[in-house]
PDB file of C-alpha atoms in Angstrom:
ATOM      1  CA  MET X   1     -95.034   3.787  28.137  1.00  0.00           C
ATOM      2  CA  ILE X   2     -92.895   1.890  30.680  1.00  0.00           C
ATOM      3  CA  GLU X   3     -89.671   2.656  32.516  1.00  0.00           C
ATOM      4  CA  LYS X   4     -86.825   0.318  33.290  1.00  0.00           C
ATOM      5  CA  HIS X   5     -83.600   0.388  35.076  1.00  0.00           C
ATOM      6  CA  ILE X   6     -80.679  -1.708  33.571  1.00  0.00           C
ATOM      7  CA  VAL X   7     -77.737  -2.338  35.770  1.00  0.00           C
ATOM      8  CA  LEU X   8     -74.445  -2.970  33.960  1.00  0.00           C
ATOM      9  CA  GLU X   9     -72.759  -5.683  36.035  1.00  0.00           C
ATOM     10  CA  ASP X  10     -69.152  -6.935  35.700  1.00  0.00           C
ATOM     11  CA  ILE X  11     -67.921  -4.109  33.471  1.00  0.00           C
ATOM     12  CA  ASP X  12     -66.572  -0.600  33.743  1.00  0.00           C
ATOM     13  CA  PRO X  13     -69.478   1.548  32.303  1.00  0.00           C
ATOM     14  CA  VAL X  14     -67.044   4.162  31.019  1.00  0.00           C
ATOM     15  CA  VAL X  15     -65.800   1.671  28.383  1.00  0.00           C
ATOM     16  CA  LEU X  16     -69.393   1.218  27.065  1.00  0.00           C
ATOM     17  CA  TYR X  17     -70.314   4.860  27.243  1.00  0.00           C
ATOM     18  CA  GLY X  18     -67.173   5.992  25.600  1.00  0.00           C
ATOM     19  CA  ALA X  19     -65.133   9.173  26.105  1.00  0.00           C
ATOM     20  CA  GLY X  20     -67.359  12.107  26.693  1.00  0.00           C
ATOM     21  CA  ASN X  21     -70.371   9.626  26.429  1.00  0.00           C
ATOM     22  CA  ALA X  22     -69.649   9.269  22.623  1.00  0.00           C
ATOM     23  CA  TYR X  23     -70.803   5.707  22.373  1.00  0.00           C
ATOM     24  CA  LEU X  24     -73.810   6.379  24.514  1.00  0.00           C
ATOM     25  CA  GLN X  25     -74.955   9.132  21.975  1.00  0.00           C
ATOM     26  CA  ILE X  26     -74.550   6.466  19.190  1.00  0.00           C
ATOM     27  CA  ILE X  27     -76.733   4.095  21.161  1.00  0.00           C
ATOM     28  CA  LYS X  28     -79.332   6.861  21.662  1.00  0.00           C
ATOM     29  CA  ALA X  29     -79.331   7.777  18.028  1.00  0.00           C
ATOM     30  CA  LEU X  30     -80.028   4.114  17.119  1.00  0.00           C
ATOM     31  CA  TYR X  31     -83.021   4.186  19.492  1.00  0.00           C
ATOM     32  CA  PRO X  32     -84.613   7.566  18.690  1.00  0.00           C
ATOM     33  CA  LYS X  33     -88.013   6.595  20.169  1.00  0.00           C
ATOM     34  CA  LEU X  34     -86.614   5.714  23.550  1.00  0.00           C
ATOM     35  CA  ARG X  35     -85.612   8.139  26.394  1.00  0.00           C
ATOM     36  CA  ILE X  36     -82.148   6.982  27.586  1.00  0.00           C
ATOM     37  CA  VAL X  37     -80.412   8.472  30.573  1.00  0.00           C
ATOM     38  CA  ALA X  38     -77.214   6.782  32.094  1.00  0.00           C
ATOM     39  CA  ARG X  39     -75.631   7.478  35.408  1.00  0.00           C
ATOM     40  CA  ASP X  40     -72.708   5.416  36.735  1.00  0.00           C
ATOM     41  CA  ASN X  41     -73.540   1.757  35.935  1.00  0.00           C
ATOM     42  CA  VAL X  42     -77.343   2.299  35.706  1.00  0.00           C
ATOM     43  CA  ILE X  43     -79.233   3.058  32.416  1.00  0.00           C
ATOM     44  CA  ARG X  44     -82.761   4.390  32.776  1.00  0.00           C
ATOM     45  CA  VAL X  45     -84.972   3.756  29.690  1.00  0.00           C
ATOM     46  CA  LEU X  46     -88.396   5.119  29.003  1.00  0.00           C
ATOM     47  CA  GLY X  47     -90.477   3.986  25.985  1.00  0.00           C
ATOM     48  CA  ASP X  48     -92.875   1.364  24.604  1.00  0.00           C
ATOM     49  CA  GLU X  49     -92.529  -2.209  25.560  1.00  0.00           C
ATOM     50  CA  GLU X  50     -91.519  -3.766  22.206  1.00  0.00           C
ATOM     51  CA  ARG X  51     -88.568  -1.248  21.605  1.00  0.00           C
ATOM     52  CA  MET X  52     -87.621  -1.590  25.355  1.00  0.00           C
ATOM     53  CA  ALA X  53     -87.198  -5.413  24.929  1.00  0.00           C
ATOM     54  CA  ASP X  54     -85.073  -5.018  21.904  1.00  0.00           C
ATOM     55  CA  PHE X  55     -82.883  -2.339  23.652  1.00  0.00           C
ATOM     56  CA  GLU X  56     -82.432  -4.625  26.773  1.00  0.00           C
ATOM     57  CA  GLU X  57     -81.400  -7.533  24.600  1.00  0.00           C
ATOM     58  CA  ASN X  58     -78.802  -5.513  22.738  1.00  0.00           C
ATOM     59  CA  ILE X  59     -77.518  -3.779  25.770  1.00  0.00           C
ATOM     60  CA  GLU X  60     -76.810  -7.195  27.205  1.00  0.00           C
ATOM     61  CA  LYS X  61     -74.912  -8.087  24.027  1.00  0.00           C
ATOM     62  CA  LEU X  62     -72.845  -4.904  24.335  1.00  0.00           C
ATOM     63  CA  ARG X  63     -72.147  -5.639  28.001  1.00  0.00           C
ATOM     64  CA  LYS X  64     -71.030  -9.279  27.152  1.00  0.00           C
ATOM     65  CA  HIS X  65     -68.743  -7.777  24.296  1.00  0.00           C
ATOM     66  CA  VAL X  66     -67.118  -5.477  26.738  1.00  0.00           C
ATOM     67  CA  LEU X  67     -66.699  -8.295  29.341  1.00  0.00           C
ATOM     68  CA  LYS X  68     -65.041 -10.506  26.700  1.00  0.00           C
ATOM     69  CA  TYR X  69     -62.856  -8.090  24.812  1.00  0.00           C
ATOM     70  CA  ASN X  70     -62.268  -5.332  27.408  1.00  0.00           C
ATOM     71  CA  SER X  71     -63.085  -2.842  24.710  1.00  0.00           C
ATOM     72  CA  ILE X  72     -65.663  -1.630  22.262  1.00  0.00           C
ATOM     73  CA  ASN X  73     -65.884   0.931  19.389  1.00  0.00           C
ATOM     74  CA  GLU X  74     -68.373   2.655  17.200  1.00  0.00           C
ATOM     75  CA  GLU X  75     -68.311  -0.068  14.592  1.00  0.00           C
ATOM     76  CA  ASP X  76     -68.914  -2.749  17.204  1.00  0.00           C
ATOM     77  CA  ILE X  77     -71.976  -0.993  18.652  1.00  0.00           C
ATOM     78  CA  ILE X  78     -73.507  -0.627  15.216  1.00  0.00           C
ATOM     79  CA  ASP X  79     -72.806  -4.172  14.207  1.00  0.00           C
ATOM     80  CA  ILE X  80     -74.193  -5.626  17.426  1.00  0.00           C
ATOM     81  CA  ILE X  81     -77.357  -3.510  17.332  1.00  0.00           C
ATOM     82  CA  LYS X  82     -77.839  -4.255  13.611  1.00  0.00           C
ATOM     83  CA  GLY X  83     -77.565  -7.943  14.444  1.00  0.00           C
ATOM     84  CA  ARG X  84     -74.191  -8.545  12.674  1.00  0.00           C
ATOM     85  CA  LYS X  85     -70.912 -10.171  14.019  1.00  0.00           C
ATOM     86  CA  THR X  86     -68.122  -7.922  15.009  1.00  0.00           C
ATOM     87  CA  LYS X  87     -64.592  -8.293  13.800  1.00  0.00           C
ATOM     88  CA  ASP X  88     -63.535  -9.584  17.236  1.00  0.00           C
ATOM     89  CA  ASP X  89     -66.236 -12.325  17.047  1.00  0.00           C
ATOM     90  CA  THR X  90     -64.783 -13.587  13.689  1.00  0.00           C
ATOM     91  CA  ALA X  91     -61.233 -13.705  14.969  1.00  0.00           C
ATOM     92  CA  LYS X  92     -59.837 -17.217  15.403  1.00  0.00           C
ATOM     93  CA  ASP X  93     -57.799 -18.949  18.204  1.00  0.00           C
ATOM     94  CA  VAL X  94     -57.998 -16.045  20.662  1.00  0.00           C
ATOM     95  CA  VAL X  95     -57.814 -17.083  24.355  1.00  0.00           C
ATOM     96  CA  VAL X  96     -58.888 -13.729  25.833  1.00  0.00           C
ATOM     97  CA  TYR X  97     -58.251  -9.986  25.260  1.00  0.00           C
ATOM     98  CA  ASN X  98     -56.098  -7.797  27.413  1.00  0.00           C
ATOM     99  CA  ILE X  99     -57.329  -4.516  28.976  1.00  0.00           C
ATOM    100  CA  SER X 100     -56.364  -2.662  25.759  1.00  0.00           C
ATOM    101  CA  GLY X 101     -58.368  -5.016  23.530  1.00  0.00           C
ATOM    102  CA  ARG X 102     -55.272  -6.777  22.194  1.00  0.00           C
ATOM    103  CA  PRO X 103     -55.904 -10.493  21.505  1.00  0.00           C
ATOM    104  CA  ILE X 104     -53.956 -13.043  23.600  1.00  0.00           C
ATOM    105  CA  LYS X 105     -53.349 -16.214  21.737  1.00  0.00           C
ATOM    106  CA  SER X 106     -50.618 -18.796  21.020  1.00  0.00           C
ATOM    107  CA  ARG X 107     -47.508 -17.418  19.322  1.00  0.00           C
ATOM    108  CA  SER X 108     -45.695 -20.621  18.719  1.00  0.00           C
ATOM    109  CA  GLU X 109     -46.400 -24.382  18.117  1.00  0.00           C
ATOM    110  CA  ASN X 110     -45.659 -25.432  21.716  1.00  0.00           C
ATOM    111  CA  GLN X 111     -47.837 -22.577  23.157  1.00  0.00           C
ATOM    112  CA  GLN X 112     -50.659 -23.940  21.031  1.00  0.00           C
ATOM    113  CA  LYS X 113     -49.831 -27.369  22.421  1.00  0.00           C
ATOM    114  CA  LEU X 114     -50.239 -25.892  25.971  1.00  0.00           C
ATOM    115  CA  ILE X 115     -53.790 -24.479  25.083  1.00  0.00           C
ATOM    116  CA  ASP X 116     -54.796 -27.889  23.443  1.00  0.00           C
ATOM    117  CA  ALA X 117     -53.396 -29.853  26.457  1.00  0.00           C
ATOM    118  CA  TYR X 118     -55.457 -27.602  28.810  1.00  0.00           C
ATOM    119  CA  GLU X 119     -58.654 -28.171  26.770  1.00  0.00           C
ATOM    120  CA  ASN X 120     -58.130 -32.052  26.815  1.00  0.00           C
ATOM    121  CA  ASN X 121     -56.727 -32.626  30.221  1.00  0.00           C
ATOM    122  CA  ASP X 122     -57.359 -31.761  33.844  1.00  0.00           C
ATOM    123  CA  MET X 123     -53.644 -31.344  34.861  1.00  0.00           C
ATOM    124  CA  VAL X 124     -50.978 -29.870  32.596  1.00  0.00           C
ATOM    125  CA  PHE X 125     -47.298 -29.395  33.201  1.00  0.00           C
ATOM    126  CA  ALA X 126     -45.704 -26.609  31.129  1.00  0.00           C
ATOM    127  CA  ILE X 127     -41.928 -26.831  31.309  1.00  0.00           C
ATOM    128  CA  GLY X 128     -39.512 -24.479  29.568  1.00  0.00           C
ATOM    129  CA  PRO X 129     -37.068 -21.598  29.890  1.00  0.00           C
ATOM    130  CA  ALA X 130     -37.761 -17.982  30.726  1.00  0.00           C
ATOM    131  CA  GLY X 131     -39.808 -16.013  28.339  1.00  0.00           C
ATOM    132  CA  THR X 132     -41.714 -18.827  26.708  1.00  0.00           C
ATOM    133  CA  GLY X 133     -45.035 -17.483  27.877  1.00  0.00           C
ATOM    134  CA  LYS X 134     -45.774 -20.346  30.328  1.00  0.00           C
ATOM    135  CA  THR X 135     -47.257 -18.251  33.144  1.00  0.00           C
ATOM    136  CA  TYR X 136     -48.974 -15.598  31.026  1.00  0.00           C
ATOM    137  CA  LEU X 137     -50.706 -18.030  28.746  1.00  0.00           C
ATOM    138  CA  SER X 138     -51.771 -20.163  31.718  1.00  0.00           C
ATOM    139  CA  ILE X 139     -53.265 -17.185  33.501  1.00  0.00           C
ATOM    140  CA  ALA X 140     -55.028 -16.212  30.268  1.00  0.00           C
ATOM    141  CA  LEU X 141     -56.608 -19.732  30.092  1.00  0.00           C
ATOM    142  CA  ALA X 142     -57.696 -19.180  33.719  1.00  0.00           C
ATOM    143  CA  VAL X 143     -59.275 -15.842  33.009  1.00  0.00           C
ATOM    144  CA  LYS X 144     -61.043 -17.250  30.105  1.00  0.00           C
ATOM    145  CA  ALA X 145     -62.538 -20.023  32.231  1.00  0.00           C
ATOM    146  CA  LEU X 146     -63.742 -17.386  34.745  1.00  0.00           C
ATOM    147  CA  LYS X 147     -65.315 -15.347  31.969  1.00  0.00           C
ATOM    148  CA  ASP X 148     -66.940 -18.412  30.352  1.00  0.00           C
ATOM    149  CA  LYS X 149     -68.216 -19.472  33.827  1.00  0.00           C
ATOM    150  CA  THR X 150     -66.613 -22.919  33.509  1.00  0.00           C
ATOM    151  CA  ALA X 151     -64.746 -22.058  36.674  1.00  0.00           C
ATOM    152  CA  LYS X 152     -65.890 -20.081  39.746  1.00  0.00           C
ATOM    153  CA  LYS X 153     -62.393 -18.983  40.916  1.00  0.00           C
ATOM    154  CA  ILE X 154     -58.738 -18.668  39.962  1.00  0.00           C
ATOM    155  CA  ILE X 155     -56.143 -19.812  42.454  1.00  0.00           C
ATOM    156  CA  LEU X 156     -52.500 -18.760  41.816  1.00  0.00           C
ATOM    157  CA  SER X 157     -49.569 -19.918  43.892  1.00  0.00           C
ATOM    158  CA  ARG X 158     -45.715 -19.830  43.882  1.00  0.00           C
ATOM    159  CA  PRO X 159     -43.219 -21.300  46.304  1.00  0.00           C
ATOM    160  CA  ALA X 160     -41.471 -18.544  48.304  1.00  0.00           C
ATOM    161  CA  VAL X 161     -37.998 -20.083  48.184  1.00  0.00           C
ATOM    162  CA  GLU X 162     -36.486 -17.682  50.662  1.00  0.00           C
ATOM    163  CA  ALA X 163     -39.444 -17.972  53.051  1.00  0.00           C
ATOM    164  CA  GLY X 164     -37.020 -18.687  55.999  1.00  0.00           C
ATOM    165  CA  GLU X 165     -34.729 -16.218  57.552  1.00  0.00           C
ATOM    166  CA  LYS X 166     -34.425 -13.784  54.719  1.00  0.00           C
ATOM    167  CA  LEU X 167     -38.239 -13.180  54.615  1.00  0.00           C
ATOM    168  CA  GLY X 168     -38.033 -11.975  58.196  1.00  0.00           C
ATOM    169  CA  PHE X 169     -35.884  -8.916  57.224  1.00  0.00           C
ATOM    170  CA  LEU X 170     -38.455  -7.665  54.759  1.00  0.00           C
ATOM    171  CA  PRO X 171     -40.636  -4.842  56.026  1.00  0.00           C
ATOM    172  CA  GLY X 172     -44.408  -5.027  56.663  1.00  0.00           C
ATOM    173  CA  ASP X 173     -46.873  -7.771  57.686  1.00  0.00           C
ATOM    174  CA  MET X 174     -46.851 -11.283  56.206  1.00  0.00           C
ATOM    175  CA  LYS X 175     -48.865 -10.264  53.065  1.00  0.00           C
ATOM    176  CA  GLU X 176     -46.371  -7.436  52.397  1.00  0.00           C
ATOM    177  CA  LYS X 177     -43.415  -9.840  52.908  1.00  0.00           C
ATOM    178  CA  ILE X 178     -44.807 -12.456  50.522  1.00  0.00           C
ATOM    179  CA  ASP X 179     -46.207 -10.123  47.795  1.00  0.00           C
ATOM    180  CA  PRO X 180     -42.822  -9.584  46.048  1.00  0.00           C
ATOM    181  CA  TYR X 181     -42.660 -13.263  45.292  1.00  0.00           C
ATOM    182  CA  LEU X 182     -46.140 -13.170  43.804  1.00  0.00           C
ATOM    183  CA  GLN X 183     -45.830  -9.940  41.808  1.00  0.00           C
ATOM    184  CA  PRO X 184     -45.422 -11.581  38.389  1.00  0.00           C
ATOM    185  CA  LEU X 185     -48.813 -13.216  38.867  1.00  0.00           C
ATOM    186  CA  TYR X 186     -50.339  -9.847  39.668  1.00  0.00           C
ATOM    187  CA  ASP X 187     -48.620  -8.323  36.632  1.00  0.00           C
ATOM    188  CA  ALA X 188     -50.252 -10.816  34.293  1.00  0.00           C
ATOM    189  CA  LEU X 189     -53.692 -10.397  35.905  1.00  0.00           C
ATOM    190  CA  GLU X 190     -53.482  -6.593  35.645  1.00  0.00           C
ATOM    191  CA  ASP X 191     -52.866  -6.954  31.860  1.00  0.00           C
ATOM    192  CA  MET X 192     -56.036  -8.954  31.388  1.00  0.00           C
ATOM    193  CA  ILE X 193     -58.577  -7.566  33.938  1.00  0.00           C
ATOM    194  CA  PRO X 194     -59.309  -3.884  34.692  1.00  0.00           C
ATOM    195  CA  ALA X 195     -57.796  -2.726  37.921  1.00  0.00           C
ATOM    196  CA  VAL X 196     -61.023  -1.821  39.756  1.00  0.00           C
ATOM    197  CA  LYS X 197     -62.558  -5.159  38.786  1.00  0.00           C
ATOM    198  CA  LEU X 198     -59.397  -7.158  39.643  1.00  0.00           C
ATOM    199  CA  GLN X 199     -59.289  -5.619  43.132  1.00  0.00           C
ATOM    200  CA  ASP X 200     -62.971  -6.472  43.619  1.00  0.00           C
ATOM    201  CA  MET X 201     -62.269 -10.055  42.607  1.00  0.00           C
ATOM    202  CA  ILE X 202     -59.374 -10.378  44.926  1.00  0.00           C
ATOM    203  CA  GLU X 203     -61.432  -8.927  47.792  1.00  0.00           C
ATOM    204  CA  LYS X 204     -64.313 -11.297  47.001  1.00  0.00           C
ATOM    205  CA  HIS X 205     -61.722 -14.245  46.780  1.00  0.00           C
ATOM    206  CA  VAL X 206     -62.809 -15.046  43.180  1.00  0.00           C
ATOM    207  CA  ILE X 207     -59.031 -14.587  42.505  1.00  0.00           C
ATOM    208  CA  GLN X 208     -56.800 -15.934  45.132  1.00  0.00           C
ATOM    209  CA  ILE X 209     -53.059 -15.426  45.083  1.00  0.00           C
ATOM    210  CA  ALA X 210     -51.078 -17.043  47.821  1.00  0.00           C
ATOM    211  CA  PRO X 211     -47.648 -18.774  48.558  1.00  0.00           C
ATOM    212  CA  LEU X 212     -47.556 -22.549  48.264  1.00  0.00           C
ATOM    213  CA  ALA X 213     -47.432 -23.026  52.009  1.00  0.00           C
ATOM    214  CA  PHE X 214     -50.982 -21.614  52.344  1.00  0.00           C
ATOM    215  CA  MET X 215     -52.359 -24.520  50.174  1.00  0.00           C
ATOM    216  CA  ARG X 216     -51.890 -27.097  52.867  1.00  0.00           C
ATOM    217  CA  GLY X 217     -55.180 -28.612  54.184  1.00  0.00           C
ATOM    218  CA  ARG X 218     -57.327 -27.174  51.371  1.00  0.00           C
ATOM    219  CA  THR X 219     -59.410 -28.904  48.797  1.00  0.00           C
ATOM    220  CA  LEU X 220     -59.568 -26.764  45.689  1.00  0.00           C
ATOM    221  CA  SER X 221     -62.766 -27.291  43.710  1.00  0.00           C
ATOM    222  CA  ASP X 222     -64.577 -25.451  40.850  1.00  0.00           C
ATOM    223  CA  ALA X 223     -61.371 -23.643  40.049  1.00  0.00           C
ATOM    224  CA  VAL X 224     -58.409 -23.214  37.697  1.00  0.00           C
ATOM    225  CA  VAL X 225     -55.328 -23.610  39.917  1.00  0.00           C
ATOM    226  CA  ILE X 226     -51.850 -22.626  38.724  1.00  0.00           C
ATOM    227  CA  LEU X 227     -48.601 -23.310  40.500  1.00  0.00           C
ATOM    228  CA  ASP X 228     -45.792 -21.159  39.051  1.00  0.00           C
ATOM    229  CA  GLU X 229     -42.117 -21.639  39.358  1.00  0.00           C
ATOM    230  CA  ALA X 230     -42.765 -25.267  40.452  1.00  0.00           C
ATOM    231  CA  GLN X 231     -39.012 -26.117  39.897  1.00  0.00           C
ATOM    232  CA  ASN X 232     -38.399 -24.577  43.287  1.00  0.00           C
ATOM    233  CA  THR X 233     -40.768 -26.974  45.147  1.00  0.00           C
ATOM    234  CA  THR X 234     -39.514 -29.908  47.149  1.00  0.00           C
ATOM    235  CA  THR X 235     -40.895 -33.422  46.656  1.00  0.00           C
ATOM    236  CA  ALA X 236     -43.133 -33.030  49.725  1.00  0.00           C
ATOM    237  CA  GLN X 237     -44.410 -29.574  48.534  1.00  0.00           C
ATOM    238  CA  ILE X 238     -45.487 -30.518  45.065  1.00  0.00           C
ATOM    239  CA  ARG X 239     -47.035 -33.785  46.261  1.00  0.00           C
ATOM    240  CA  MET X 240     -49.096 -31.686  48.794  1.00  0.00           C
ATOM    241  CA  PHE X 241     -50.079 -29.254  46.159  1.00  0.00           C
ATOM    242  CA  LEU X 242     -51.132 -31.894  43.508  1.00  0.00           C
ATOM    243  CA  THR X 243     -53.314 -33.679  45.983  1.00  0.00           C
ATOM    244  CA  ARG X 244     -55.335 -30.445  46.733  1.00  0.00           C
ATOM    245  CA  MET X 245     -57.282 -31.128  43.428  1.00  0.00           C
ATOM    246  CA  GLY X 246     -60.984 -31.123  43.919  1.00  0.00           C
ATOM    247  CA  TRP X 247     -64.084 -31.595  41.727  1.00  0.00           C
ATOM    248  CA  ASN X 248     -64.450 -29.595  38.485  1.00  0.00           C
ATOM    249  CA  THR X 249     -60.806 -28.245  38.806  1.00  0.00           C
ATOM    250  CA  LYS X 250     -58.013 -27.868  36.299  1.00  0.00           C
ATOM    251  CA  MET X 251     -54.400 -27.474  37.352  1.00  0.00           C
ATOM    252  CA  ILE X 252     -51.504 -25.966  35.446  1.00  0.00           C
ATOM    253  CA  ILE X 253     -47.991 -26.435  36.908  1.00  0.00           C
ATOM    254  CA  THR X 254     -45.250 -24.211  35.248  1.00  0.00           C
ATOM    255  CA  GLY X 255     -41.576 -24.309  35.760  1.00  0.00           C
ATOM    256  CA  ASP X 256     -38.058 -23.913  34.328  1.00  0.00           C
ATOM    257  CA  LEU X 257     -35.760 -26.810  35.311  1.00  0.00           C
ATOM    258  CA  THR X 258     -32.626 -24.777  34.364  1.00  0.00           C
ATOM    259  CA  GLN X 259     -33.454 -22.230  37.182  1.00  0.00           C
ATOM    260  CA  VAL X 260     -33.690 -24.336  40.266  1.00  0.00           C
ATOM    261  CA  ASP X 261     -33.045 -22.150  43.345  1.00  0.00           C
ATOM    262  CA  LEU X 262     -33.327 -24.853  45.993  1.00  0.00           C
ATOM    263  CA  PRO X 263     -30.281 -25.641  48.234  1.00  0.00           C
ATOM    264  CA  ARG X 264     -27.629 -27.675  46.496  1.00  0.00           C
ATOM    265  CA  GLY X 265     -28.362 -31.392  46.637  1.00  0.00           C
ATOM    266  CA  THR X 266     -32.181 -30.926  46.994  1.00  0.00           C
ATOM    267  CA  MET X 267     -34.184 -32.649  44.277  1.00  0.00           C
ATOM    268  CA  SER X 268     -36.574 -30.438  42.448  1.00  0.00           C
ATOM    269  CA  GLY X 269     -40.073 -31.628  43.153  1.00  0.00           C
ATOM    270  CA  LEU X 270     -41.138 -30.734  39.543  1.00  0.00           C
ATOM    271  CA  ARG X 271     -38.453 -32.864  38.041  1.00  0.00           C
ATOM    272  CA  GLU X 272     -39.470 -35.859  40.154  1.00  0.00           C
ATOM    273  CA  ALA X 273     -43.258 -35.246  39.567  1.00  0.00           C
ATOM    274  CA  VAL X 274     -42.806 -35.188  35.754  1.00  0.00           C
ATOM    275  CA  GLY X 275     -41.026 -38.525  35.871  1.00  0.00           C
ATOM    276  CA  ILE X 276     -43.565 -40.168  38.130  1.00  0.00           C
ATOM    277  CA  LEU X 277     -46.665 -38.899  36.500  1.00  0.00           C
ATOM    278  CA  LYS X 278     -45.628 -39.192  32.926  1.00  0.00           C
ATOM    279  CA  GLY X 279     -48.118 -41.351  30.874  1.00  0.00           C
ATOM    280  CA  ILE X 280     -51.093 -40.970  33.362  1.00  0.00           C
ATOM    281  CA  ASP X 281     -54.393 -40.318  31.467  1.00  0.00           C
ATOM    282  CA  GLY X 282     -55.628 -36.853  32.110  1.00  0.00           C
ATOM    283  CA  ILE X 283     -52.245 -35.498  32.709  1.00  0.00           C
ATOM    284  CA  SER X 284     -50.231 -33.755  29.878  1.00  0.00           C
ATOM    285  CA  ILE X 285     -46.629 -32.598  29.859  1.00  0.00           C
ATOM    286  CA  VAL X 286     -45.817 -29.818  27.450  1.00  0.00           C
ATOM    287  CA  ASN X 287     -42.087 -29.074  26.902  1.00  0.00           C
ATOM    288  CA  MET X 288     -41.224 -25.658  25.588  1.00  0.00           C
ATOM    289  CA  ASP X 289     -37.874 -24.470  24.292  1.00  0.00           C
ATOM    290  CA  VAL X 290     -35.996 -21.337  23.092  1.00  0.00           C
ATOM    291  CA  ARG X 291     -38.054 -21.359  19.933  1.00  0.00           C
ATOM    292  CA  ASP X 292     -41.123 -20.376  22.019  1.00  0.00           C
ATOM    293  CA  ILE X 293     -39.447 -17.400  23.615  1.00  0.00           C
ATOM    294  CA  VAL X 294     -41.663 -14.242  23.061  1.00  0.00           C
ATOM    295  CA  ARG X 295     -39.745 -11.663  24.982  1.00  0.00           C
ATOM    296  CA  HIS X 296     -36.977  -9.385  23.601  1.00  0.00           C
ATOM    297  CA  LYS X 297     -34.818 -11.157  21.066  1.00  0.00           C
ATOM    298  CA  LEU X 298     -31.848 -10.840  23.379  1.00  0.00           C
ATOM    299  CA  VAL X 299     -33.556 -13.298  25.879  1.00  0.00           C
ATOM    300  CA  THR X 300     -33.159 -16.143  23.379  1.00  0.00           C
ATOM    301  CA  LYS X 301     -29.428 -15.413  23.100  1.00  0.00           C
ATOM    302  CA  ILE X 302     -29.050 -15.145  26.883  1.00  0.00           C
ATOM    303  CA  VAL X 303     -30.694 -18.370  27.408  1.00  0.00           C
ATOM    304  CA  ASN X 304     -28.603 -20.099  24.789  1.00  0.00           C
ATOM    305  CA  ALA X 305     -25.395 -18.555  26.239  1.00  0.00           C
ATOM    306  CA  TYR X 306     -26.120 -19.873  29.680  1.00  0.00           C
ATOM    307  CA  LYS X 307     -27.127 -23.272  28.318  1.00  0.00           C
ATOM    308  CA  ASP X 308     -23.692 -23.454  26.582  1.00  0.00           C
ATOM    309  CA  ALA X 309     -21.949 -22.197  29.664  1.00  0.00           C
ATOM    310  CA  ASP X 310     -23.679 -24.986  31.888  1.00  0.00           C
ATOM    311  CA  LYS X 311     -22.577 -27.623  29.423  1.00  0.00           C
ATOM    312  CA  LYS X 312     -19.049 -26.491  29.579  1.00  0.00           C
ATOM    313  CA  ASN X 313     -19.052 -26.311  33.311  1.00  0.00           C
ATOM    314  CA  ASN X 314     -20.687 -29.784  33.686  1.00  0.00           C
ATOM    315  CA  SER X 315     -18.073 -31.256  31.314  1.00  0.00           C
ATOM    316  CA  GLN X 316     -15.294 -29.652  33.410  1.00  0.00           C
ATOM    317  CA  GLU X 317     -16.720 -30.937  36.710  1.00  0.00           C
ATOM    318  CA  GLN X 318     -16.934 -34.449  35.176  1.00  0.00           C
ATOM    319  CA  GLN X 319     -13.351 -34.304  34.015  1.00  0.00           C
ATOM    320  CA  GLU X 320     -12.167 -33.211  37.520  1.00  0.00           C
ATOM    321  CA  GLU X 321     -14.112 -35.988  39.165  1.00  0.00           C
ATOM    322  CA  ARG X 322     -12.578 -38.607  36.817  1.00  0.00           C
ATOM    323  CA  GLN X 323      -9.061 -37.280  37.598  1.00  0.00           C
ATOM    324  CA  GLN X 324      -9.772 -37.431  41.361  1.00  0.00           C
ATOM    325  CA  THR X 325     -10.876 -40.988  41.131  1.00  0.00           C
ATOM    326  CA  LYS X 326      -7.621 -42.108  39.266  1.00  0.00           C
TER     327      LYS X 326
END
């Protein structure tokens, strides 16, 4: 008889044990000749060496299942211990699973193009209107890389367009002033990584969320780096960001060229970068449109309405300019 302590790393043990330890009782029933006691994230097991080895192997499989899918159920536990594939394992084209166990995958042709472009290139530009899933899908790809250990960290950034005088009127220290600009990035991460684990990753700098200005002087290696809302970068800012790229790093740059908030007359760095970098091997540009919008159906109508209004306004401005030159 031997005794071993198994530590469950990287997962919330409550997910594996189940409500009221229901799943733990199933595991115990499948190993009647072992004495199993669980407390917090440590499982203490007493029994013979052969059964102990089998138990350790299957607990590791269960841990990896929870880590990958953020959930587990009775059927999954039985399938894994019996050496069968779970339903989740046979699912196709899933990037990651959210904290509720819902699969995150492409929902349109261009979203799939973004996934494919990420797999085949080191730098990807994803350009399209609001609601097309650019940011959410990009962060899902980054979370997958972290889980698959193909990247050691995730770095997320956004330009704080109003980082001048208006920022000073916000309450709190610099982090509290900047966080509102970065909240959409936190929202996506919170949907994919359990809160306690996410906080731990942020504290350990495995996940870093910072405004664009904080990227200057850094070399970003062994990471997935995402620049969101890149249409609001200047030429100098996006050039600085793109040249931060280090070894074993992938970059995703997202933006909506119809929502530029820069001062009038200032060229969007994203627009210029796409023109300059188009056709370079290793860089892919994915253009998304209203057909890719996955938010409420009204969002598509709103985007189209503003698009029509912009065309009308541009046409009127051009007519006025022609009249003034006559």
